[in-house]
PDB file of C-alpha atoms in Angstrom:
ATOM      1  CA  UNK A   1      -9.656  11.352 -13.174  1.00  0.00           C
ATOM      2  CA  UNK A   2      -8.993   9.988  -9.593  1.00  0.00           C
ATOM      3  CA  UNK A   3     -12.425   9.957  -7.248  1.00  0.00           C
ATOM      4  CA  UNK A   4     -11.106  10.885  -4.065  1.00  0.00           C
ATOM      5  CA  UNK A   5     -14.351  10.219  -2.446  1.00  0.00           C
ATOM      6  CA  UNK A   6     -15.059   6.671  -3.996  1.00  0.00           C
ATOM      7  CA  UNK A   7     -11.157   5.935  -2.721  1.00  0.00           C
ATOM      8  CA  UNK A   8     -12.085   6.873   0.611  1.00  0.00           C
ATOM      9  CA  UNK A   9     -14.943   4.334   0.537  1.00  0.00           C
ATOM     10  CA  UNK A  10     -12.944   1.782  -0.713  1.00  0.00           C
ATOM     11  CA  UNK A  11     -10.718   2.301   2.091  1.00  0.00           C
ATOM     12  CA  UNK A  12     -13.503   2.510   4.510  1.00  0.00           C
ATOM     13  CA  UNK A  13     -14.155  -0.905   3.412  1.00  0.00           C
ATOM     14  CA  UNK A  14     -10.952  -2.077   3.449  1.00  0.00           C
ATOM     15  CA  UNK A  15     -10.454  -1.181   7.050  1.00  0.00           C
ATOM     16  CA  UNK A  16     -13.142  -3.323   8.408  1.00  0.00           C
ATOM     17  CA  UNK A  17     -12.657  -6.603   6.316  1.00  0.00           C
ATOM     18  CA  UNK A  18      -9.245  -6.057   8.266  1.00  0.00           C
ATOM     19  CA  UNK A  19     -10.324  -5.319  11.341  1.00  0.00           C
ATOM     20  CA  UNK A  20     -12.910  -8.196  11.281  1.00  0.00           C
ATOM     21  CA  UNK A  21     -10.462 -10.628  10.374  1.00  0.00           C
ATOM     22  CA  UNK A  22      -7.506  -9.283  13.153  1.00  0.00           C
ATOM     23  CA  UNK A  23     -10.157  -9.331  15.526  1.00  0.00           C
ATOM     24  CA  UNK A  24      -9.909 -13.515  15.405  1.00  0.00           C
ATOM     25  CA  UNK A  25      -6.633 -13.266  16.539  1.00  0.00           C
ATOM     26  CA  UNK A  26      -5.406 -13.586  20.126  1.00  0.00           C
ATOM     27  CA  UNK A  27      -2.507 -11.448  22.113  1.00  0.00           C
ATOM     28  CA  UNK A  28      -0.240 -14.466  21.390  1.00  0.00           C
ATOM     29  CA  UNK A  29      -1.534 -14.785  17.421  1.00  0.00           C
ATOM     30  CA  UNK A  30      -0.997 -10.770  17.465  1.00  0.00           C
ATOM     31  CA  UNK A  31       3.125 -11.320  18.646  1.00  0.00           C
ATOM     32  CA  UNK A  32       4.048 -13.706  15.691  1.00  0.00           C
ATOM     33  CA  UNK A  33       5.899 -12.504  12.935  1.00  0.00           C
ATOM     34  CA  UNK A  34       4.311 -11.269  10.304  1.00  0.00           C
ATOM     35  CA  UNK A  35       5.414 -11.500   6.249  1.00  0.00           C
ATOM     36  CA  UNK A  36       7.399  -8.618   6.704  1.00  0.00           C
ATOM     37  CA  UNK A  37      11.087  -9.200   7.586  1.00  0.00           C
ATOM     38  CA  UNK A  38      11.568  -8.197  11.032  1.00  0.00           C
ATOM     39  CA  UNK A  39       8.231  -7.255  12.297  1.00  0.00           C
ATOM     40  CA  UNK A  40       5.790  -8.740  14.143  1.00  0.00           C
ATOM     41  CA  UNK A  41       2.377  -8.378  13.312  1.00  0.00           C
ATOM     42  CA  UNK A  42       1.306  -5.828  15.830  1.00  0.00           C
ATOM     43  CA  UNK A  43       4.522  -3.862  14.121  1.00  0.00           C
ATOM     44  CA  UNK A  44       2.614  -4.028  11.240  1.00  0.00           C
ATOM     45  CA  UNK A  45      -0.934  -2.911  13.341  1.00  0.00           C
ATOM     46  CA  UNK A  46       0.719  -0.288  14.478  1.00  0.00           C
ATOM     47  CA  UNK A  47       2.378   0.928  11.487  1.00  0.00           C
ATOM     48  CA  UNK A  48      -1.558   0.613   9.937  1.00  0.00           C
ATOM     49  CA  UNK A  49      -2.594   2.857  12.274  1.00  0.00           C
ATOM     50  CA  UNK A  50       0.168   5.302  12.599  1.00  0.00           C
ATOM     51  CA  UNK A  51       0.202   5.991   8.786  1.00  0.00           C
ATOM     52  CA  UNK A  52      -3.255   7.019   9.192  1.00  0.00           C
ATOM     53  CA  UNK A  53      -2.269   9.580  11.578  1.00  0.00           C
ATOM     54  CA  UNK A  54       0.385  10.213   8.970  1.00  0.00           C
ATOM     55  CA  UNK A  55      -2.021  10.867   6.248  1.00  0.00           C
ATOM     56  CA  UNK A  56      -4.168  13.222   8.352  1.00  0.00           C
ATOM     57  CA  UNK A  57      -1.141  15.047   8.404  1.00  0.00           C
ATOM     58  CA  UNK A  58      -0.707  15.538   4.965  1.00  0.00           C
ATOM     59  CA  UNK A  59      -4.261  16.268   4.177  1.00  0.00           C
ATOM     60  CA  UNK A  60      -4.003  19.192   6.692  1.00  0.00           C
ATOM     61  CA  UNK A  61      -0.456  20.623   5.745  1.00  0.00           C
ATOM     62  CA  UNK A  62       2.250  19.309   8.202  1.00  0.00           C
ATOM     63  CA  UNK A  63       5.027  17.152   7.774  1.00  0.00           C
ATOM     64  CA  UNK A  64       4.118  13.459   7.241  1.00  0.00           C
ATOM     65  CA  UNK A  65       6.378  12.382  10.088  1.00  0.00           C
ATOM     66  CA  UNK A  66       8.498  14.730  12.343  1.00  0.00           C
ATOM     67  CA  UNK A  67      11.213  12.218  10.647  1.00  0.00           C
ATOM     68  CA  UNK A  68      12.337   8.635  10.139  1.00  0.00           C
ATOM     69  CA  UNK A  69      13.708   7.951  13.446  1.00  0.00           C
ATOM     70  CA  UNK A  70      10.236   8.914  14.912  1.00  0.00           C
ATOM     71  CA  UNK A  71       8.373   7.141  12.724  1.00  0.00           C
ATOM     72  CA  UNK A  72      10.162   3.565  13.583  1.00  0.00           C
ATOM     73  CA  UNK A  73      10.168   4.408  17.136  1.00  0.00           C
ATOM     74  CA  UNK A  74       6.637   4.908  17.677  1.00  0.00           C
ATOM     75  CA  UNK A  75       5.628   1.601  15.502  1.00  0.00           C
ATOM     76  CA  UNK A  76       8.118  -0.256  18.202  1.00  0.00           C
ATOM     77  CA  UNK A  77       6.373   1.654  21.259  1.00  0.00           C
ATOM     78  CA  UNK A  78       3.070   0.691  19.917  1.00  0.00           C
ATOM     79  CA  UNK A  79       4.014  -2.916  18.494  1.00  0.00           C
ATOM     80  CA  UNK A  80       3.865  -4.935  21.783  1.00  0.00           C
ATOM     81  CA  UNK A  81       0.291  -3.285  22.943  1.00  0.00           C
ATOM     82  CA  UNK A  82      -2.236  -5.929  23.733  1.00  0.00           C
ATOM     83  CA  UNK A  83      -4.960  -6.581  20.852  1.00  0.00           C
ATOM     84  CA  UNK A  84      -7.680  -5.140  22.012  1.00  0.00           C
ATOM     85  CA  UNK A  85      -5.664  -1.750  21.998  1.00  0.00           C
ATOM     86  CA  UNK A  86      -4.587  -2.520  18.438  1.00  0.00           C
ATOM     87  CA  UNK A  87      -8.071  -2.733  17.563  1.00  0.00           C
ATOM     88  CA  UNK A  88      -9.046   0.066  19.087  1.00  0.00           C
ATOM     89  CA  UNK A  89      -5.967   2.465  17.618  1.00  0.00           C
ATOM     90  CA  UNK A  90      -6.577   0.886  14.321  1.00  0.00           C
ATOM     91  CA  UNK A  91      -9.860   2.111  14.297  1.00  0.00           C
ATOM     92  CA  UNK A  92      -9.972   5.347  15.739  1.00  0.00           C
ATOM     93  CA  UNK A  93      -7.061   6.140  13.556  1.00  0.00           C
ATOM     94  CA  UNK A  94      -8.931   4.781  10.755  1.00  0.00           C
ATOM     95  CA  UNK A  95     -12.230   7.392  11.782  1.00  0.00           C
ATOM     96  CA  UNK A  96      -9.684  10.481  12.055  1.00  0.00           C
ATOM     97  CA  UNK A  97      -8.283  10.051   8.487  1.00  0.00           C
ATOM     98  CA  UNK A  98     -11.920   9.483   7.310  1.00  0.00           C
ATOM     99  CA  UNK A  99     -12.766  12.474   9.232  1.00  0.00           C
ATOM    100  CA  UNK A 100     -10.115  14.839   7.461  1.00  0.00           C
ATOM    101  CA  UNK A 101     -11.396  13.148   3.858  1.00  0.00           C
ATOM    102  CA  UNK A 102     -14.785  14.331   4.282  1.00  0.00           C
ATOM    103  CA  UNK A 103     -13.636  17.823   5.430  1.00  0.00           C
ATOM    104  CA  UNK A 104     -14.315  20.384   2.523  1.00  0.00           C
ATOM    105  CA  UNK A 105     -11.057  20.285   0.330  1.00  0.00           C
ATOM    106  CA  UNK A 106      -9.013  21.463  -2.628  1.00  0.00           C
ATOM    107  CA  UNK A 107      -8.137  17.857  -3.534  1.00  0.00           C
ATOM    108  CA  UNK A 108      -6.307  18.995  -6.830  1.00  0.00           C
ATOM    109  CA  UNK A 109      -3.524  20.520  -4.758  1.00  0.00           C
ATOM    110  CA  UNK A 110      -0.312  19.408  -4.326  1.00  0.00           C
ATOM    111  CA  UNK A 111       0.689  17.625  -1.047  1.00  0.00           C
ATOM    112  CA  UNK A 112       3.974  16.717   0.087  1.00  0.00           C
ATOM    113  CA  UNK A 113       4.628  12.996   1.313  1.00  0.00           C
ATOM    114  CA  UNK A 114       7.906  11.481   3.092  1.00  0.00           C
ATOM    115  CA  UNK A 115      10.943  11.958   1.213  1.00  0.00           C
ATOM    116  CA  UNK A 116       9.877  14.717  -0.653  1.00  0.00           C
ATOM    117  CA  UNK A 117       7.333  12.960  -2.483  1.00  0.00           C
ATOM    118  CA  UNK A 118       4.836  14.913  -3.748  1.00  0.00           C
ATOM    119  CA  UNK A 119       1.650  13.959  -4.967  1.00  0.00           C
ATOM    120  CA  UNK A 120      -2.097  15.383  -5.881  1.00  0.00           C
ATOM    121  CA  UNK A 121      -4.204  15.434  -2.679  1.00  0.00           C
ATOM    122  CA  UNK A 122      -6.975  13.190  -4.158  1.00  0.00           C
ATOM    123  CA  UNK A 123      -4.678  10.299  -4.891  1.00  0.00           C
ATOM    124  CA  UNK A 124      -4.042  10.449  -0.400  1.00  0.00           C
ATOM    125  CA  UNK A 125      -7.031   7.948  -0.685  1.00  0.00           C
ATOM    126  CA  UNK A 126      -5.563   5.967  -2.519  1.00  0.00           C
ATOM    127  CA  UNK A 127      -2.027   5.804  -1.359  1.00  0.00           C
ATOM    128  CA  UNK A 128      -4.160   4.733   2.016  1.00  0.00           C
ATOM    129  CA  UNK A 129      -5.998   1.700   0.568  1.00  0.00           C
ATOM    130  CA  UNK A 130      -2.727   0.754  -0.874  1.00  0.00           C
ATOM    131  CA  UNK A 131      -1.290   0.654   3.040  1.00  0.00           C
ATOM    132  CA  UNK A 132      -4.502  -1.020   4.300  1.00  0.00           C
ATOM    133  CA  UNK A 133      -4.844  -4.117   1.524  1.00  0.00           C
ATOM    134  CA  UNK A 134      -1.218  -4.457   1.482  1.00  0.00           C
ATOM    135  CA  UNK A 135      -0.620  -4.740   4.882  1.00  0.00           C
ATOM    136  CA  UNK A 136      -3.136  -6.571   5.754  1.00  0.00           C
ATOM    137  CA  UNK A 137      -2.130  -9.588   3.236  1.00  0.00           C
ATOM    138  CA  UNK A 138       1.214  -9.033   5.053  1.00  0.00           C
ATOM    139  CA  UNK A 139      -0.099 -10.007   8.606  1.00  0.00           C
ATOM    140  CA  UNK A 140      -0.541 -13.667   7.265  1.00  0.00           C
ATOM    141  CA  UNK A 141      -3.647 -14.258   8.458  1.00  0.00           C
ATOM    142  CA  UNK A 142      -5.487 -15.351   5.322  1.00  0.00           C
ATOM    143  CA  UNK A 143      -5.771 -12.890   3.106  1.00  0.00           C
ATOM    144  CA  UNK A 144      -3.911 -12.931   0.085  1.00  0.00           C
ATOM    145  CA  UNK A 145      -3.431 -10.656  -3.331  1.00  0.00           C
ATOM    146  CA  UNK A 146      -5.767 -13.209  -4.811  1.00  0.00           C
ATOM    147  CA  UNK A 147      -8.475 -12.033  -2.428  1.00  0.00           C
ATOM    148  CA  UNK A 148      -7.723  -7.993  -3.103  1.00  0.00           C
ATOM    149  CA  UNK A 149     -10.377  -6.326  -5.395  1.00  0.00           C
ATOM    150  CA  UNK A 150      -9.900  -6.819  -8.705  1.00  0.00           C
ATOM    151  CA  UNK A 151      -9.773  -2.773  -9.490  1.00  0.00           C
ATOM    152  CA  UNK A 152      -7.728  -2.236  -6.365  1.00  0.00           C
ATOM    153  CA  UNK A 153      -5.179  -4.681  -8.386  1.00  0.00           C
ATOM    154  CA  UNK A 154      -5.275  -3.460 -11.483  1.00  0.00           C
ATOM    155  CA  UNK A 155      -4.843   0.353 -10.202  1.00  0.00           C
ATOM    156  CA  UNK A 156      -1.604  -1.013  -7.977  1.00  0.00           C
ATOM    157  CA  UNK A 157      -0.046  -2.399 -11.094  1.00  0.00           C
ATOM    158  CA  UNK A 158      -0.812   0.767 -13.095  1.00  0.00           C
ATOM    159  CA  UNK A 159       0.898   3.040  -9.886  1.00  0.00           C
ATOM    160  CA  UNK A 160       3.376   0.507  -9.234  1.00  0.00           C
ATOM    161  CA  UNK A 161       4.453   0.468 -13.160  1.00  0.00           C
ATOM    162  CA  UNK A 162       4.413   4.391 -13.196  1.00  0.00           C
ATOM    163  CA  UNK A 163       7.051   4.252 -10.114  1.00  0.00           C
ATOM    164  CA  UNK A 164       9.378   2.567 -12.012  1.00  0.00           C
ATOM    165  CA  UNK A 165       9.079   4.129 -15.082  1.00  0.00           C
ATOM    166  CA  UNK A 166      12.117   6.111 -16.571  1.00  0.00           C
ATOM    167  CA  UNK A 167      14.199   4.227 -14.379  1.00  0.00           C
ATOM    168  CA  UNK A 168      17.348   3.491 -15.675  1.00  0.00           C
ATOM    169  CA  UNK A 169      18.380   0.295 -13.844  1.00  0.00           C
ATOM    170  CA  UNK A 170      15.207  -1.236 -15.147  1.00  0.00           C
ATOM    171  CA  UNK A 171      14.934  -2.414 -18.564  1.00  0.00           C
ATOM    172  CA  UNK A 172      12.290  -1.252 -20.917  1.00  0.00           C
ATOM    173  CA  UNK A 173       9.143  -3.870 -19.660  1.00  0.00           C
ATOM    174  CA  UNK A 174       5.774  -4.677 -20.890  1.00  0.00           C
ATOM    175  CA  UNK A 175       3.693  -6.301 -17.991  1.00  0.00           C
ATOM    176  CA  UNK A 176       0.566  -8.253 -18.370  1.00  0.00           C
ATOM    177  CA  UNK A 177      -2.214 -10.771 -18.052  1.00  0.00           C
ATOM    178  CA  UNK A 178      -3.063 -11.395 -21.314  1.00  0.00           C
ATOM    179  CA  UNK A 179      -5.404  -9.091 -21.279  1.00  0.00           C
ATOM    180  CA  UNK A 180      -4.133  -5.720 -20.373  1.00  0.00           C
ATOM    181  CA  UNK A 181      -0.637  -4.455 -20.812  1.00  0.00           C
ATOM    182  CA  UNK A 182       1.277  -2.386 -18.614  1.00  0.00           C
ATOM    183  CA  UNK A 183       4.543  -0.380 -19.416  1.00  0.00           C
ATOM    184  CA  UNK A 184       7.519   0.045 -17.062  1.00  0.00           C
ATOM    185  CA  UNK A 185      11.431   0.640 -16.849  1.00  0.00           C
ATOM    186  CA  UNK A 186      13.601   3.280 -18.938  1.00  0.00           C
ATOM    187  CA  UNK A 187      12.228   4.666 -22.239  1.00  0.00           C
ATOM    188  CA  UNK A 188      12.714   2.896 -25.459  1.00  0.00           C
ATOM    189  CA  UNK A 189      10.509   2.555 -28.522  1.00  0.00           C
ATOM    190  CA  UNK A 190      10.034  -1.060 -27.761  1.00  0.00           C
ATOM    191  CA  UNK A 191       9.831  -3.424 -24.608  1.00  0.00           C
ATOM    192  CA  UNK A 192      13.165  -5.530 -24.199  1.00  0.00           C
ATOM    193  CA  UNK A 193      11.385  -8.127 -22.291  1.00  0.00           C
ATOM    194  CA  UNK A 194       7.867  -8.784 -21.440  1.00  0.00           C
ATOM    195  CA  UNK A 195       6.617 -10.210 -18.269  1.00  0.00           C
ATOM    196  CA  UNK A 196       3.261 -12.319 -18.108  1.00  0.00           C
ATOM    197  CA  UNK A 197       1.252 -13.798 -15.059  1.00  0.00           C
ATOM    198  CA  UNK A 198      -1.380 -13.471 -13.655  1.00  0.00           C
ATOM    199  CA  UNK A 199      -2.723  -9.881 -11.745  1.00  0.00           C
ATOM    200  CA  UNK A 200      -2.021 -11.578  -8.261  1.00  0.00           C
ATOM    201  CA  UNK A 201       1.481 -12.253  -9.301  1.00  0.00           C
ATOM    202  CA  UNK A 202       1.934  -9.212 -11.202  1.00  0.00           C
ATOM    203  CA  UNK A 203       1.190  -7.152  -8.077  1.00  0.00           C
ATOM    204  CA  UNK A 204       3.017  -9.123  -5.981  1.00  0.00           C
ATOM    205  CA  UNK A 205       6.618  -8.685  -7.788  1.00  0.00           C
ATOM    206  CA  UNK A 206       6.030  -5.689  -8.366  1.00  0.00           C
ATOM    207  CA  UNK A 207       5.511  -5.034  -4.569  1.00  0.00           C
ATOM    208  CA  UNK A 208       7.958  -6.831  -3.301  1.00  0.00           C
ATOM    209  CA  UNK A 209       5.501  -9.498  -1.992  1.00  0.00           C
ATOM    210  CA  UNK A 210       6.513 -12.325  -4.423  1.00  0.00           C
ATOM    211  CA  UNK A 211       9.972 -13.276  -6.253  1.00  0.00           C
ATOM    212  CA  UNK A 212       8.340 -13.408  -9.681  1.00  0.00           C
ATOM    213  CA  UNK A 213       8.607 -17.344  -9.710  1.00  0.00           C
ATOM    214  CA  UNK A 214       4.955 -17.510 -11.012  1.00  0.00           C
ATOM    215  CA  UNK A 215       5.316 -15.015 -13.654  1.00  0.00           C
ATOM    216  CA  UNK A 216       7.235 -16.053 -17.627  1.00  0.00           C
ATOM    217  CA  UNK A 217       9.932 -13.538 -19.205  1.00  0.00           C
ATOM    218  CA  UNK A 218      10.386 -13.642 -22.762  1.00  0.00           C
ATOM    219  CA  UNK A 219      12.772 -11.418 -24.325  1.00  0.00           C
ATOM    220  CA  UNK A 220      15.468 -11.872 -21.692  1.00  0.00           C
ATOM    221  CA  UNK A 221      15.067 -12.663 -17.656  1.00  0.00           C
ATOM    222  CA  UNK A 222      12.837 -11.083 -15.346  1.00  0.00           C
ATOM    223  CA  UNK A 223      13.867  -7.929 -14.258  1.00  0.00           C
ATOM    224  CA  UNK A 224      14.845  -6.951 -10.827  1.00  0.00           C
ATOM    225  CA  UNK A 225      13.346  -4.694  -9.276  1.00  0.00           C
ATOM    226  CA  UNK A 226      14.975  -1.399  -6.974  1.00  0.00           C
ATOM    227  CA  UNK A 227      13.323  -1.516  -3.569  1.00  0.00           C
ATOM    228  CA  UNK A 228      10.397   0.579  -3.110  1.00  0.00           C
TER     229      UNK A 228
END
């Protein structure tokens, strides 16, 4: 059963181990790139705190985004801000989506994301620590999937896994780390090839964070992956 409200703590967390560690930066620090192609990392502030906005949205019954081209534009309008504003959206962004979470609920409804996604409302927490830990590995300031909590990992994998599953340009997979097993790709009464590393690496192929060089296929070669 998902715990909506022990999510929304996690991500409460979350949010200020990143905001304590952005707030070392400088405006300069704040204009490199970040790990993600073609962004910057106050593209990837911004995007932090405009999905929060996003989310607030979906808790309360409107469209995610007004659409795609809106979306990207207001991440570049708000990408070149100074990082003391960063901070500051990041945060009150952060206190709005908290806000909506703690608002009396039916959190086994049905919510629609982008794309005509649909999920449960209590798994909205989640889906928001996933954006926070993710991202903020992704702004290359020291914090890596080594350093994300160990049941925030393991959950990722699980969801991550689950996305992929039935798919049919992915074979038939058994991920894990020699401990626990995870099972992905298109249904068959046995894995075709299974994929070992540790959770770190695991998570980060699976993400799109890291080319699987760390992990060992046996059966045949590691799989690739569709974009999320």
């Amino acid at each position: 059963m998902i715990d909506h409200a022990h999510d929304l703590e996690s991500v409460r967390d979350a949010t200020e181990r990143l905001l304590t560690a952005v707030a070392k930066l400088d405006n300069a620090s704040a204009a490199e790139p970040s790990r993600l192609p073609g962004w910057s990392r106050g593209h990837v502030l911004a995007h932090i705190a405009r999905n929060a906005d996003a989310l607030v949205n979906v808790l309360e019954g409107r469209p995610m985004y007004a659409d795609a081209h809106v979306r990207d534009a207001d991440i570049e309008r708000d990408a070149p801000r100074p990082l003391d504003v960063q901070l500051t959206d990041v945060r009150e962004s952060a206190a709005r989506f908290q806000a909506t979470g703690a608002a009396p609920a039916d959190w086994s409804r049905t919510v629609e994301l982008r794309n005509g996604v649909v999920d449960a409302a209590a798994r909205v927490p989640f889906r928001r620590w996933v954006e926070v830990e993710l991202h903020a590995v992704d702004l290359g300031i020291g914090y890596e999937l080594e350093d994300l909590p160990e049941e925030f990992t393991a959950r990722e994998i699980e969801f991550l896994a689950e996305r992929f599953t039935g798919r049919a340009d992915v074979p038939p997979t058994r991920l894990t780390d020699g401990t626990r097993a995870w099972h992905t790709g298109r249904a068959a009464d046995r894995p075709e090839v299974t994929v070992t590393g540790t959770p770190a690496d695991l998570l980060g192929w699976l993400a799109g964070r890291r080319d699987g060089s760390g992990l060992t296929a046996d059966g045949g070669p590691l799989p690739a992956l569709p974009p999320l």
